[in-house]
Coordinates of N, CA, C and O in Angstrom, one line a residue:
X1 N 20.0 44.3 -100.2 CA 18.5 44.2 -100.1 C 17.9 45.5 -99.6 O 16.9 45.7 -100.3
X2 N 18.0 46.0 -99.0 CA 18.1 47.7 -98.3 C 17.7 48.5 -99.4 O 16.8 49.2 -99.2
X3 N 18.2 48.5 -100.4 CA 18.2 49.7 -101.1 C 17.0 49.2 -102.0 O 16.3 50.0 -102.7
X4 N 16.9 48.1 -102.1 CA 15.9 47.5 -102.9 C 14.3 47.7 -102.1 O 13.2 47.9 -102.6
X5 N 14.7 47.5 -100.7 CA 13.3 47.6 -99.9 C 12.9 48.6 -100.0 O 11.8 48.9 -100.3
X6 N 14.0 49.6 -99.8 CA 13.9 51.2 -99.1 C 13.0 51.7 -100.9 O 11.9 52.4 -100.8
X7 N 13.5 51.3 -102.3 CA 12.9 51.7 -103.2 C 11.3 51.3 -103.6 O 10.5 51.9 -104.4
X8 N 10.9 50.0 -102.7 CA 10.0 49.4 -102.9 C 8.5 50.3 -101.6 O 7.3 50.3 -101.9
X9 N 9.2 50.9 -100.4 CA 8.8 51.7 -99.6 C 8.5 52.7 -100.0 O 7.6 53.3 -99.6
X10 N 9.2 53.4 -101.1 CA 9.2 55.0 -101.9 C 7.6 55.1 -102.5 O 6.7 55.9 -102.4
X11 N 7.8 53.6 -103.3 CA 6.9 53.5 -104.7 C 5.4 53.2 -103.6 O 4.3 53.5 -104.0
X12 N 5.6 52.7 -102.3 CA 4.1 52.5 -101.5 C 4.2 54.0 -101.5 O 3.5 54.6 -102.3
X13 N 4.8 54.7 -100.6 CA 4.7 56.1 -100.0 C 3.8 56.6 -101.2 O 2.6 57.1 -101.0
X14 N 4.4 56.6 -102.5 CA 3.6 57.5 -103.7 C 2.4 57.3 -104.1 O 1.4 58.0 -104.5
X15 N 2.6 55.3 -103.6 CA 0.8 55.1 -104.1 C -0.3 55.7 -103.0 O -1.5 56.0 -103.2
X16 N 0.6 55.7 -101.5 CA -0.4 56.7 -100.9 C -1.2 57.9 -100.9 O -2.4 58.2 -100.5
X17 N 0.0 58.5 -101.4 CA -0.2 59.9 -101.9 C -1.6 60.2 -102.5 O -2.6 60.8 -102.1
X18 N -1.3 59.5 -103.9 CA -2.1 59.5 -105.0 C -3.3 58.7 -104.0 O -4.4 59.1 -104.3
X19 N -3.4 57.8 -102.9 CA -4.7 57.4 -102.5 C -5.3 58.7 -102.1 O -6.4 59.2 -102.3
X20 N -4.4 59.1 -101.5 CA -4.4 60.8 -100.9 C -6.1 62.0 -101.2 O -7.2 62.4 -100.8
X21 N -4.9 61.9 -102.8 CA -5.3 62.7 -103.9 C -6.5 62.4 -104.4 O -7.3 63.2 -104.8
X22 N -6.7 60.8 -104.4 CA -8.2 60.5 -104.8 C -9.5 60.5 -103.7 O -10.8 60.7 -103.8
X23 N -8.7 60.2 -102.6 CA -10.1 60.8 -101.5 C -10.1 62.2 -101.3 O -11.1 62.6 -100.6
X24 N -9.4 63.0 -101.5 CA -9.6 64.6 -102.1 C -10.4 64.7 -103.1 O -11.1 65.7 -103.2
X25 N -10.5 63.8 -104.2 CA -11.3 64.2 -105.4 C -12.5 64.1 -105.0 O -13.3 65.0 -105.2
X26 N -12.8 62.9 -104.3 CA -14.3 61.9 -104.3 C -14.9 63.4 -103.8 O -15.7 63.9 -104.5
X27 N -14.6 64.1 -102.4 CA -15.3 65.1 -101.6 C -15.4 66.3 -102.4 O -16.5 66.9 -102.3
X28 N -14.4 66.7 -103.3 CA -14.8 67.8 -104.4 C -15.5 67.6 -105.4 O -16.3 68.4 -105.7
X29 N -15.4 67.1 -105.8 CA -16.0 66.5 -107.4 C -17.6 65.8 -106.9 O -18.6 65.7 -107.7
X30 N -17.7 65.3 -105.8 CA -19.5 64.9 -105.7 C -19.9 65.8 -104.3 O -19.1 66.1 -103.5
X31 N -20.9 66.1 -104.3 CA -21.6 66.9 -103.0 C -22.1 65.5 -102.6 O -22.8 64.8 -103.4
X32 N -21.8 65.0 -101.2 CA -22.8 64.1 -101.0 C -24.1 64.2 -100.0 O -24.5 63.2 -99.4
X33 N -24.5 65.5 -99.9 CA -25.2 66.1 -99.3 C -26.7 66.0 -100.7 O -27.9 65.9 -100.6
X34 N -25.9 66.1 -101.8 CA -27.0 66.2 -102.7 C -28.0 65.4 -103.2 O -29.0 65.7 -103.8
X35 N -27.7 64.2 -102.8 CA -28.8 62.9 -102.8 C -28.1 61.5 -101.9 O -26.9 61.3 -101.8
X36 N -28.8 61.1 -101.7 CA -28.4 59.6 -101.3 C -27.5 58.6 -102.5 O -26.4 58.1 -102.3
X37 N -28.2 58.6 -103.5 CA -27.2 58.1 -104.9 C -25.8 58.6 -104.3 O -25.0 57.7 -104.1
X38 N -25.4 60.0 -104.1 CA -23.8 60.6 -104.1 C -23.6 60.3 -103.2 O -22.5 59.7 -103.2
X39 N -24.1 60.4 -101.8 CA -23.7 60.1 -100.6 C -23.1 58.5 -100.6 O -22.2 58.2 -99.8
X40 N -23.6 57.7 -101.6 CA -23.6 56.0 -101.3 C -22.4 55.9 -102.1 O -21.7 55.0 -101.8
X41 N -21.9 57.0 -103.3 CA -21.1 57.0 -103.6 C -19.8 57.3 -103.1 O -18.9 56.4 -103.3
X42 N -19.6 58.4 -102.6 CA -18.6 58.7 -101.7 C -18.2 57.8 -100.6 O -17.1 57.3 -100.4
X43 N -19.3 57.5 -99.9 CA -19.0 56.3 -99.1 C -17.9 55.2 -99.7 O -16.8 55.0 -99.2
X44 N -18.7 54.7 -100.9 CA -18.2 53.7 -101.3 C -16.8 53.6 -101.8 O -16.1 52.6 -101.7
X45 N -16.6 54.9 -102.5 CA -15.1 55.0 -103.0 C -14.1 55.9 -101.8 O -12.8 55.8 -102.0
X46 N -14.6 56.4 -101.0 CA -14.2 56.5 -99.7 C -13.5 54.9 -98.4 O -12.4 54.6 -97.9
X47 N -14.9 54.2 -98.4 CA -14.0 53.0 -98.1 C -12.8 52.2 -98.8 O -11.7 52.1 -98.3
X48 N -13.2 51.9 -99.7 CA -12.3 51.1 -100.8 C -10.8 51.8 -100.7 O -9.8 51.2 -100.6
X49 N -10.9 53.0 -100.7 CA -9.2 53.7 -100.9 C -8.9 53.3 -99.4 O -7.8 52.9 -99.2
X50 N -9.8 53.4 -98.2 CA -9.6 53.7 -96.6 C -8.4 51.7 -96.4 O -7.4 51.4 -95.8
X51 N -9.7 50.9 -97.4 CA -8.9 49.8 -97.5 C -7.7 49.2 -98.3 O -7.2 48.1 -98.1
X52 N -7.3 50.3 -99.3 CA -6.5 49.6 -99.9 C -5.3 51.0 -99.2 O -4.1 51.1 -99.5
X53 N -5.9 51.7 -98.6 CA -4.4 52.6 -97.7 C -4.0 51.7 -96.9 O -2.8 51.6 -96.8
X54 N -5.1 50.6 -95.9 CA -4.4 50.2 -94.8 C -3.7 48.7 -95.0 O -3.0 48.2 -94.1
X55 N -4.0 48.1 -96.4 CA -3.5 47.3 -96.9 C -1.7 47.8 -97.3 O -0.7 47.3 -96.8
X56 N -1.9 49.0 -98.3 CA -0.1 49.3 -98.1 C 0.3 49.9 -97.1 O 1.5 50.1 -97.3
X57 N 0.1 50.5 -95.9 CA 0.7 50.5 -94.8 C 1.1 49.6 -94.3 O 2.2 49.5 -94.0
X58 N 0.1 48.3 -94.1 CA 0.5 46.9 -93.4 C 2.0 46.2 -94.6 O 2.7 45.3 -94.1
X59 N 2.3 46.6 -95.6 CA 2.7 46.1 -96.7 C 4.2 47.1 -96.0 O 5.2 46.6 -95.6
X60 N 4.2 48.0 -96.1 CA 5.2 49.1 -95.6 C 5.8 48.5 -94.1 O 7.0 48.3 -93.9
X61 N 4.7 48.3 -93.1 CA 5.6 47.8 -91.8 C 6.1 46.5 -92.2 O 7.1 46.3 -91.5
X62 N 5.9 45.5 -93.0 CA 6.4 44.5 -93.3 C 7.6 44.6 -93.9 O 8.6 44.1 -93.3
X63 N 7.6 45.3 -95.1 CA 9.1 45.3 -95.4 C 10.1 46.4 -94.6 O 11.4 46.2 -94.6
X64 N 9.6 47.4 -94.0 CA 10.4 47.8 -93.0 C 10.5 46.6 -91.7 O 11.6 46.4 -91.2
X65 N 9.7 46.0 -91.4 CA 10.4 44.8 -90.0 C 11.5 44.3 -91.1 O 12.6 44.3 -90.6
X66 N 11.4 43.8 -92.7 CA 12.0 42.9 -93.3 C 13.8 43.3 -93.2 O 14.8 42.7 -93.0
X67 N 13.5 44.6 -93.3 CA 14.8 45.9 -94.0 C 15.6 45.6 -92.2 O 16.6 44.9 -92.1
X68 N 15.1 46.0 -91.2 CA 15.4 46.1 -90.0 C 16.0 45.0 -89.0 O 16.8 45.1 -88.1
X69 N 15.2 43.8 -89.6 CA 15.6 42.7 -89.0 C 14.3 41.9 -87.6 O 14.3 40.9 -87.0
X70 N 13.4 43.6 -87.9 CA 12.3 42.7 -86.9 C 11.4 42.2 -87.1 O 11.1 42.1 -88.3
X71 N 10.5 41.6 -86.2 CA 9.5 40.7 -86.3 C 8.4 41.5 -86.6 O 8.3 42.5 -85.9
X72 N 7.2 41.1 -87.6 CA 5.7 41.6 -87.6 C 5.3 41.3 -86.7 O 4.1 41.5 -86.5

C-alpha cells in the first residue's frame, strides 16, 4: 500500500504545482489594478485555487497519517 500512497502523494504534489502555475498566471495575464472588473477577477480565481490547494494538502496529510500509521 506504500508505494501506492507514496504515488498518489506524487500526482497531489504535481496538482499543486500546476495550482502553483495558475496563480502565477492570474497576476501576469490580468493587471488588477486596472479596474475593479480584473481586480474581482483575480480575487476570484485567486481564492478558488487558495481553496482547492488547501483541500489537497489536507488530502496529502491524510494519506501520509494513512502511509505512516497515524492518526488525523
Amino acid at each position: 500500500m506504500a508505494t501506492n500512497v507514496s504515488e498518489r502523494i506524487h500526482t497531489l504534489q504535481d496538482i499543486l504545482d500546476a495550482l502553483q502555475e495558475q496563480a502565477t498566471a492570474v497576476t501576469e495575464d490580468i493587471d488588477p489594478r486596472a479596474d475593479e472588473d480584473a481586480a474581482l477577477y483575480c480575487a476570484g480565481q485567486l481564492m478558488a485555487i487558495a481553496q482547492t490547494t488547501a483541500a489537497i494538502r489536507a488530502m496529502i496529510a491524510n494519506l501520509w497519517a494513512t502511509n505512516t500509521g497515524g492518526d488525523t
